[in-house]
CSV table of C-alpha atoms in Angstrom, one decimal:
chain,number,residue,atom,x,y,z
A,1,MET,CA,12.0,23.4,-9.0
A,2,ALA,CA,10.2,25.8,-6.7
A,3,ILE,CA,13.4,27.9,-6.2
A,4,ALA,CA,13.9,28.1,-10.0
A,5,ARG,CA,10.3,29.4,-10.4
A,6,ILE,CA,10.8,32.0,-7.8
A,7,ARG,CA,14.1,33.2,-9.4
A,8,SER,CA,12.3,33.4,-12.7
A,9,ARG,CA,9.6,35.5,-11.2
A,10,LEU,CA,12.1,37.8,-9.5
A,11,SER,CA,14.2,38.2,-12.7
A,12,THR,CA,11.2,39.4,-14.7
A,13,GLY,CA,10.3,42.0,-12.2
A,14,GLY,CA,13.4,44.2,-12.9
A,15,PRO,CA,16.2,45.2,-10.5
A,16,ALA,CA,15.3,45.1,-6.9
A,17,GLN,CA,14.6,48.5,-5.3
A,18,PRO,CA,16.5,49.7,-2.3
A,19,PRO,CA,14.6,49.4,1.0
A,20,SER,CA,12.6,52.4,2.1
A,21,PRO,CA,13.9,54.4,5.1
A,22,MET,CA,12.6,53.2,8.4
A,23,PRO,CA,9.7,55.5,9.4
A,24,ASN,CA,10.0,57.4,12.6
A,25,SER,CA,6.5,56.4,13.7
A,26,ARG,CA,5.2,52.9,14.1
A,27,PRO,CA,2.8,52.0,11.1
A,28,THR,CA,-0.9,51.4,11.8
A,29,ARG,CA,-3.4,49.1,10.1
A,30,ASN,CA,-4.8,52.2,8.3
A,31,ASP,CA,-1.4,53.1,6.9
A,32,PRO,CA,-1.3,52.4,3.1
A,33,SER,CA,2.3,51.1,3.3
A,34,PHE,CA,1.3,48.6,5.9
A,35,ASN,CA,-1.6,47.4,3.8
A,36,ASN,CA,0.6,46.9,0.8
A,37,TYR,CA,3.0,44.9,2.9
A,38,VAL,CA,0.2,42.6,4.1
A,39,ASP,CA,-1.0,42.1,0.5
A,40,LYS,CA,2.5,41.1,-0.6
A,41,LEU,CA,2.6,38.5,2.2
A,42,LYS,CA,-0.6,37.0,0.9
A,43,ASN,CA,0.9,36.5,-2.6
A,44,ILE,CA,4.2,34.7,-1.6
A,45,PRO,CA,4.6,31.8,-4.0
A,46,GLU,CA,4.1,28.3,-2.7
A,47,PHE,CA,6.9,25.8,-2.6
A,48,ASP,CA,6.7,22.3,-3.9
A,49,THR,CA,7.2,20.3,-0.7
A,50,THR,CA,7.5,16.6,-0.2
A,51,ASP,CA,6.2,16.6,3.4
A,52,ASP,CA,3.0,14.9,4.5
A,53,SER,CA,1.0,18.1,5.0
A,54,ASN,CA,-1.2,17.5,2.0
A,55,ARG,CA,-1.7,13.7,2.4
A,56,PRO,CA,-5.2,12.4,3.3
A,57,PRO,CA,-5.8,11.0,6.8
A,58,ILE,CA,-5.0,7.4,6.0
A,59,ALA,CA,-5.3,5.3,9.2
A,60,GLU,CA,-2.3,3.9,10.9
A,61,VAL,CA,-3.0,1.1,13.3
A,62,GLU,CA,-0.9,-1.0,15.7
A,63,TYR,CA,-0.6,-4.6,14.7
A,64,LYS,CA,-0.8,-5.8,18.3
A,65,LEU,CA,-4.1,-4.0,18.7
A,66,ILE,CA,-5.6,-5.6,15.6
A,67,LYS,CA,-4.5,-9.0,16.9
A,68,ALA,CA,-6.0,-8.1,20.3
A,69,LYS,CA,-9.3,-7.3,18.5
A,70,ASP,CA,-9.3,-3.7,19.6
A,71,LYS,CA,-12.6,-2.3,18.2
A,72,ASN,CA,-11.4,1.2,17.8
A,73,SER,CA,-8.3,0.2,15.8
A,74,ILE,CA,-10.3,-2.2,13.6
A,75,GLN,CA,-12.9,0.5,13.0
A,76,GLN,CA,-10.3,3.0,11.9
A,77,MET,CA,-8.7,0.4,9.6
A,78,MET,CA,-12.0,-0.4,8.0
A,79,GLU,CA,-13.0,3.2,7.5
A,80,SER,CA,-9.7,3.9,5.8
A,81,ALA,CA,-10.0,0.9,3.6
A,82,ALA,CA,-13.6,1.9,2.6
A,83,LYS,CA,-12.6,5.6,1.9
A,84,PHE,CA,-9.1,5.4,0.5
A,85,GLY,CA,-8.6,1.7,-0.3
A,86,MET,CA,-5.6,1.5,2.0
A,87,PHE,CA,-4.3,1.8,5.5
A,88,ARG,CA,-1.0,1.5,7.4
A,89,VAL,CA,0.2,-1.0,10.0
A,90,SER,CA,3.0,-0.2,12.5
A,91,GLY,CA,4.8,-2.6,14.9
A,92,HIS,CA,4.5,-5.5,12.5
A,93,GLY,CA,7.6,-7.2,13.8
A,94,ILE,CA,9.8,-7.4,10.7
A,95,SER,CA,13.0,-5.4,11.4
A,96,PRO,CA,14.9,-3.3,8.9
A,97,GLU,CA,18.0,-5.5,9.6
A,98,GLU,CA,16.0,-8.7,8.6
A,99,LEU,CA,14.7,-7.0,5.4
A,100,ASN,CA,18.2,-5.9,4.4
A,101,ALA,CA,19.7,-9.3,5.1
A,102,ALA,CA,17.1,-10.9,2.9
A,103,PHE,CA,18.5,-9.0,-0.1
A,104,THR,CA,22.2,-9.9,0.5
A,105,GLU,CA,22.2,-12.3,-2.4
A,106,ALA,CA,19.8,-10.3,-4.5
A,107,ASP,CA,22.1,-9.0,-7.2
A,108,PHE,CA,23.5,-12.5,-7.8
A,109,ILE,CA,20.0,-14.1,-7.9
A,110,PHE,CA,18.7,-11.3,-10.3
A,111,GLY,CA,21.5,-12.4,-12.7
A,112,LEU,CA,21.1,-16.2,-12.1
A,113,LEU,CA,17.4,-16.1,-12.7
A,114,ALA,CA,17.4,-13.5,-15.4
A,115,GLU,CA,14.1,-14.7,-16.9
A,116,ARG,CA,12.3,-13.4,-13.7
A,117,TRP,CA,14.2,-10.1,-13.7
A,118,SER,CA,13.1,-6.9,-15.6
A,119,ARG,CA,13.8,-3.2,-15.6
A,120,ASP,CA,11.2,-0.5,-15.2
A,121,GLY,CA,12.8,2.9,-15.5
A,122,ASP,CA,15.1,3.5,-12.6
A,123,ARG,CA,13.9,0.4,-10.8
A,124,GLU,CA,14.8,-3.3,-11.2
A,125,GLU,CA,12.1,-5.9,-10.5
A,126,PHE,CA,12.2,-9.6,-9.7
A,127,ALA,CA,9.1,-11.7,-9.7
A,128,TRP,CA,9.0,-14.2,-6.8
A,129,SER,CA,6.5,-17.0,-6.0
A,130,ARG,CA,6.9,-20.3,-4.3
A,131,SER,CA,6.1,-22.3,-7.4
A,132,ALA,CA,8.6,-20.3,-9.5
A,133,MET,CA,11.4,-20.9,-7.0
A,134,ALA,CA,10.5,-24.6,-6.9
A,135,VAL,CA,10.8,-24.8,-10.7
A,136,ALA,CA,14.1,-22.8,-10.6
A,137,GLU,CA,15.5,-25.2,-8.1
A,138,ARG,CA,15.2,-28.1,-10.5
A,139,ARG,CA,17.8,-26.4,-12.8
A,140,ARG,CA,21.2,-28.0,-12.6
A,141,ASP,CA,23.0,-24.7,-12.2
A,142,VAL,CA,20.7,-23.6,-9.4
A,143,LYS,CA,19.7,-26.5,-7.2
A,144,ASN,CA,23.0,-26.7,-5.4
A,145,ASP,CA,23.9,-23.0,-5.5
A,146,GLU,CA,24.4,-21.8,-1.9
A,147,ASN,CA,23.4,-18.2,-2.7
A,148,PHE,CA,20.1,-19.4,-4.2
A,149,LEU,CA,19.3,-21.6,-1.2
A,150,LYS,CA,20.0,-18.7,1.2
A,151,PHE,CA,18.0,-16.3,-0.8
A,152,ARG,CA,15.0,-18.7,-1.1
A,153,SER,CA,15.1,-19.4,2.6
A,154,LYS,CA,15.2,-15.7,3.6
A,155,MET,CA,12.4,-14.7,1.2
A,156,ASP,CA,10.2,-17.6,2.3
A,157,ASN,CA,10.6,-16.4,5.8
A,158,VAL,CA,9.7,-12.8,4.9
A,159,ALA,CA,6.7,-14.0,2.7
A,160,ASN,CA,5.4,-16.1,5.6
A,161,LYS,CA,5.4,-13.1,8.0
A,162,LEU,CA,3.8,-10.8,5.5
A,163,GLU,CA,1.1,-13.4,4.7
A,164,ALA,CA,0.4,-13.8,8.4
A,165,ILE,CA,-0.1,-10.0,8.7
A,166,ALA,CA,-2.4,-10.0,5.7
A,167,LYS,CA,-4.4,-12.9,7.2
A,168,ASP,CA,-4.9,-11.1,10.5
A,169,MET,CA,-6.0,-7.9,8.7
A,170,ALA,CA,-8.4,-9.8,6.5
A,171,GLN,CA,-9.7,-11.8,9.5
A,172,ALA,CA,-10.4,-8.5,11.4
A,173,ILE,CA,-12.2,-7.0,8.4
A,174,GLY,CA,-14.2,-10.2,7.8
A,175,THR,CA,-15.4,-10.8,11.3
A,176,ASN,CA,-16.4,-7.1,12.0
A,177,GLY,CA,-18.5,-6.6,8.9
A,178,GLY,CA,-21.8,-7.5,10.6
A,179,LYS,CA,-24.2,-9.3,8.3
A,180,GLN,CA,-23.2,-7.5,5.1
A,181,PRO,CA,-23.4,-9.8,2.0
A,182,ARG,CA,-20.0,-11.2,0.9
A,183,LYS,CA,-18.9,-12.9,-2.3
A,184,LYS,CA,-16.3,-15.7,-2.6
A,185,ILE,CA,-13.0,-15.0,-4.2
A,186,LYS,CA,-10.4,-17.2,-6.1
A,187,GLU,CA,-7.6,-18.1,-3.8
A,188,ASN,CA,-4.6,-17.3,-6.0
A,189,GLU,CA,-1.0,-18.2,-5.2
A,190,THR,CA,0.9,-15.5,-3.2
A,191,ARG,CA,3.2,-13.4,-5.3
A,192,MET,CA,6.0,-11.0,-4.4
A,193,VAL,CA,7.7,-8.4,-6.5
A,194,LEU,CA,11.2,-7.5,-5.2
A,195,PHE,CA,12.3,-4.0,-6.3
A,196,LYS,CA,15.8,-2.6,-6.4
A,197,HIS,CA,15.7,1.2,-6.5
A,198,ASN,CA,18.5,3.1,-8.2
A,199,ASN,CA,19.1,6.8,-8.3
A,200,SER,CA,16.7,8.3,-10.9
A,201,SER,CA,19.5,10.4,-12.6
A,202,LEU,CA,21.1,7.1,-13.8
A,203,GLN,CA,18.0,6.6,-16.1
A,204,PRO,CA,16.8,10.2,-16.7
A,205,HIS,CA,15.0,9.5,-20.0
A,206,THR,CA,13.3,6.2,-19.1
A,207,PRO,CA,10.1,6.7,-17.2
A,208,ARG,CA,8.5,4.0,-15.2
A,209,SER,CA,5.4,2.2,-16.5
A,210,SER,CA,3.4,3.8,-13.7
A,211,GLN,CA,4.2,7.2,-15.2
A,212,THR,CA,2.7,6.4,-18.6
A,213,PRO,CA,-0.9,7.1,-19.6
A,214,ARG,CA,-1.8,3.4,-19.6
A,215,SER,CA,-0.4,2.8,-16.1
A,216,LEU,CA,-3.8,2.8,-14.3
A,217,ASP,CA,-5.3,0.2,-16.6
A,218,GLY,CA,-2.3,-2.0,-16.3
A,219,ASN,CA,-2.3,-1.8,-12.5
A,220,ARG,CA,-6.0,-2.5,-12.4
A,221,ARG,CA,-5.6,-5.7,-14.4
A,222,ASP,CA,-2.8,-6.9,-12.1
A,223,ASN,CA,-4.7,-5.8,-9.0
A,224,ALA,CA,-7.8,-7.7,-10.0
A,225,THR,CA,-6.3,-11.1,-9.1
A,226,PHE,CA,-5.6,-10.4,-5.4
A,227,ALA,CA,-7.4,-9.2,-2.3
A,228,LEU,CA,-4.6,-7.4,-0.5
A,229,SER,CA,-1.2,-5.9,-1.3
A,230,ILE,CA,1.5,-5.3,1.3
A,231,HIS,CA,4.2,-2.7,0.6
A,232,ILE,CA,7.4,-2.5,2.8
A,233,PRO,CA,10.7,-0.7,2.1
A,234,THR,CA,14.2,-1.4,3.5
A,235,GLU,CA,14.7,2.3,4.2
A,236,GLN,CA,12.7,5.6,4.3
A,237,GLY,CA,10.9,6.3,1.0
A,238,GLU,CA,7.8,7.7,-0.5
A,239,PHE,CA,4.5,5.8,-1.2
A,240,ARG,CA,2.6,7.1,-4.2
A,241,LEU,CA,-1.1,6.3,-4.4
A,242,ILE,CA,-2.1,6.2,-8.1
A,243,SER,CA,-5.7,7.0,-8.9
A,244,GLU,CA,-7.9,8.6,-11.5
A,245,GLU,CA,-8.0,11.8,-9.4
A,246,GLY,CA,-4.2,12.0,-9.5
A,247,PRO,CA,-1.4,10.8,-7.4
A,248,VAL,CA,-1.1,11.2,-3.6
A,249,SER,CA,2.2,10.8,-1.9
A,250,PHE,CA,3.4,10.4,1.7
A,251,ARG,CA,6.5,9.1,3.5
A,252,THR,CA,6.8,5.5,4.5
A,253,ILE,CA,9.4,3.7,6.6
A,254,PRO,CA,10.4,0.1,7.3
A,255,ASN,CA,8.7,0.0,10.6
A,256,THR,CA,5.3,0.8,9.0
A,257,ILE,CA,3.8,-1.2,6.1
A,258,VAL,CA,1.2,0.1,3.7
A,259,ILE,CA,-1.6,-2.2,2.8
A,260,THR,CA,-3.8,-1.5,-0.3
A,261,VAL,CA,-7.1,-3.2,-1.1
A,262,GLY,CA,-7.3,-5.2,-4.3
A,263,GLU,CA,-10.2,-5.7,-6.6
A,264,GLN,CA,-10.9,-9.1,-5.2
A,265,MET,CA,-11.7,-7.6,-1.8
A,266,GLU,CA,-13.8,-4.9,-3.5
A,267,GLU,CA,-15.8,-7.6,-5.2
A,268,TRP,CA,-15.9,-9.7,-2.0
A,269,SER,CA,-17.4,-6.8,-0.1
A,270,TYR,CA,-19.8,-5.8,-3.0
A,271,GLY,CA,-18.0,-2.4,-3.2
A,272,GLU,CA,-17.9,-1.6,0.5
A,273,PHE,CA,-14.1,-1.4,0.3
A,274,ARG,CA,-12.4,0.5,-2.4
A,275,SER,CA,-9.5,-1.0,-4.4
A,276,ALA,CA,-6.4,1.1,-4.8
A,277,PHE,CA,-3.1,1.0,-6.6
A,278,GLY,CA,0.3,2.3,-5.3
A,279,GLU,CA,4.0,1.9,-5.2
A,280,ILE,CA,7.0,2.8,-3.1
A,281,ASN,CA,9.7,5.0,-4.5
A,282,ILE,CA,13.2,5.3,-2.9
A,283,GLU,CA,15.9,7.7,-4.1
A,284,PRO,CA,19.2,6.3,-2.9
A,285,ASP,CA,22.5,8.3,-3.1
A,286,ILE,CA,23.9,8.3,-6.7
A,287,GLN,CA,27.1,6.8,-5.3
A,288,ASP,CA,25.4,4.0,-3.5
A,289,GLU,CA,26.1,1.0,-5.7
A,290,LYS,CA,24.1,-1.2,-3.4
A,291,GLY,CA,20.9,0.7,-4.0
A,292,ALA,CA,17.7,0.3,-1.9
A,293,PHE,CA,15.0,-2.3,-1.9
A,294,SER,CA,11.3,-2.7,-1.3
A,295,ILE,CA,8.8,-5.6,-1.4
A,296,GLU,CA,5.2,-5.8,-2.6
A,297,LEU,CA,3.4,-9.0,-1.6
A,298,LYS,CA,0.0,-9.7,-3.2
A,299,CYS,CA,-2.3,-12.4,-1.7
A,300,SER,CA,-5.8,-13.8,-1.5
A,301,PRO,CA,-6.3,-14.8,2.2
A,302,SER,CA,-8.5,-17.9,2.5
A,303,CYS,CA,-10.2,-16.5,5.6
A,304,LEU,CA,-12.2,-14.2,3.4
A,305,ASN,CA,-14.0,-17.2,2.0
A,306,ASP,CA,-14.4,-18.7,5.5
A,307,VAL,CA,-16.4,-15.6,6.3
A,308,VAL,CA,-18.7,-16.2,3.3
A,309,ASP,CA,-19.2,-19.9,4.3
A,310,LYS,CA,-20.0,-18.9,7.9
A,311,HIS,CA,-22.4,-16.2,6.7
A,312,ASP,CA,-24.2,-18.6,4.3
A,313,SER,CA,-24.5,-21.3,7.1
A,314,ILE,CA,-26.0,-18.8,9.4
A,315,SER,CA,-28.5,-17.8,6.8
A,316,ILE,CA,-29.6,-21.4,6.3
A,317,THR,CA,-29.9,-21.9,10.1
A,318,ASP,CA,-32.0,-18.7,10.4
A,319,GLN,CA,-34.3,-20.0,7.7
A,320,ILE,CA,-34.7,-23.3,9.4
A,321,ILE,CA,-35.5,-21.6,12.8
A,322,PHE,CA,-38.0,-19.4,11.0
A,323,VAL,CA,-39.8,-22.4,9.5
A,324,VAL,CA,-39.8,-24.2,12.9
A,325,ILE,CA,-41.3,-21.1,14.6
A,326,VAL,CA,-44.0,-20.7,12.0
A,327,ALA,CA,-44.9,-24.4,12.3
A,328,ILE,CA,-45.2,-24.1,16.1
A,329,VAL,CA,-47.3,-21.0,15.9
A,330,TYR,CA,-49.5,-22.6,13.3
A,331,LYS,CA,-50.1,-25.7,15.5
A,332,LEU,CA,-50.8,-23.5,18.5
A,333,PHE,CA,-53.2,-21.4,16.6
A,334,SER,CA,-54.9,-24.5,15.1
A,335,TYR,CA,-55.2,-26.1,18.6
A,336,MET,CA,-56.8,-22.9,20.0
A,337,LEU,CA,-59.4,-22.9,17.3
A,338,SER,CA,-60.2,-26.6,17.6
């Protein structure tokens, strides 16, 4: 697109003039021709790049450091969650090979459980939850299907690992928030959405729902029922943060997951942490029939409510201690006056 714009600008400016003869003397800063050259350099058109030069400084923390309770890493994570509603975690322990293996039976399962499959522009979606898979397994054509059993086992394993990561992140945030007031959340069942990404030229006239004017409201309603969302691709892609200020994009890879804050955590923290909405986009080769995949897991870690219970119990204990101290001081004061 940028090259087309440049060609358009050049074509409207008439035929290119031949270069001026090389002057015998070296130009100086006071030379008019030198100043004109500098002015032209300042007005070179900008290219539309997809690199990360314009992305905000979203924190990237090492998973092992969060588990080790490294204060600096936890502080970076919390500051990023408060400012942007998101942060990134590297070294999470889920290999690209494991992710790709989990989708080996995906195309078959998408057809077998078609009621849980949908299309959104150039992307296919499959809604996964433990309860939904348990219900599906009761069907006669599903319960003994080897592909389904393999698929369910692999996805259960991935979900367990992602939930463990979410729990560790939530635990770190909860235990390092000082004595800030917290609010209990509803512990909803974990949900995953499995995305199959196809080349966008195959569906050129069908935009995704996230590209429509109502996308932000729809994402907000869905995001309100969870505290954290974890996003992970099977290959390099782009993560797009969708906000009222406009989208912000940056590259993401399988070795680094993106975690966004849901409205549950925003309410839990009384607005200290900002909720955010985003999605992964992967553009596979048009001849790649296999496509590429990504996962979004949404959950409500119970440890957030444990923090609230602990905070409330401490508050009651503080009140009792205060009453005891007042009673002791009163008795001492009364004794001194008697």
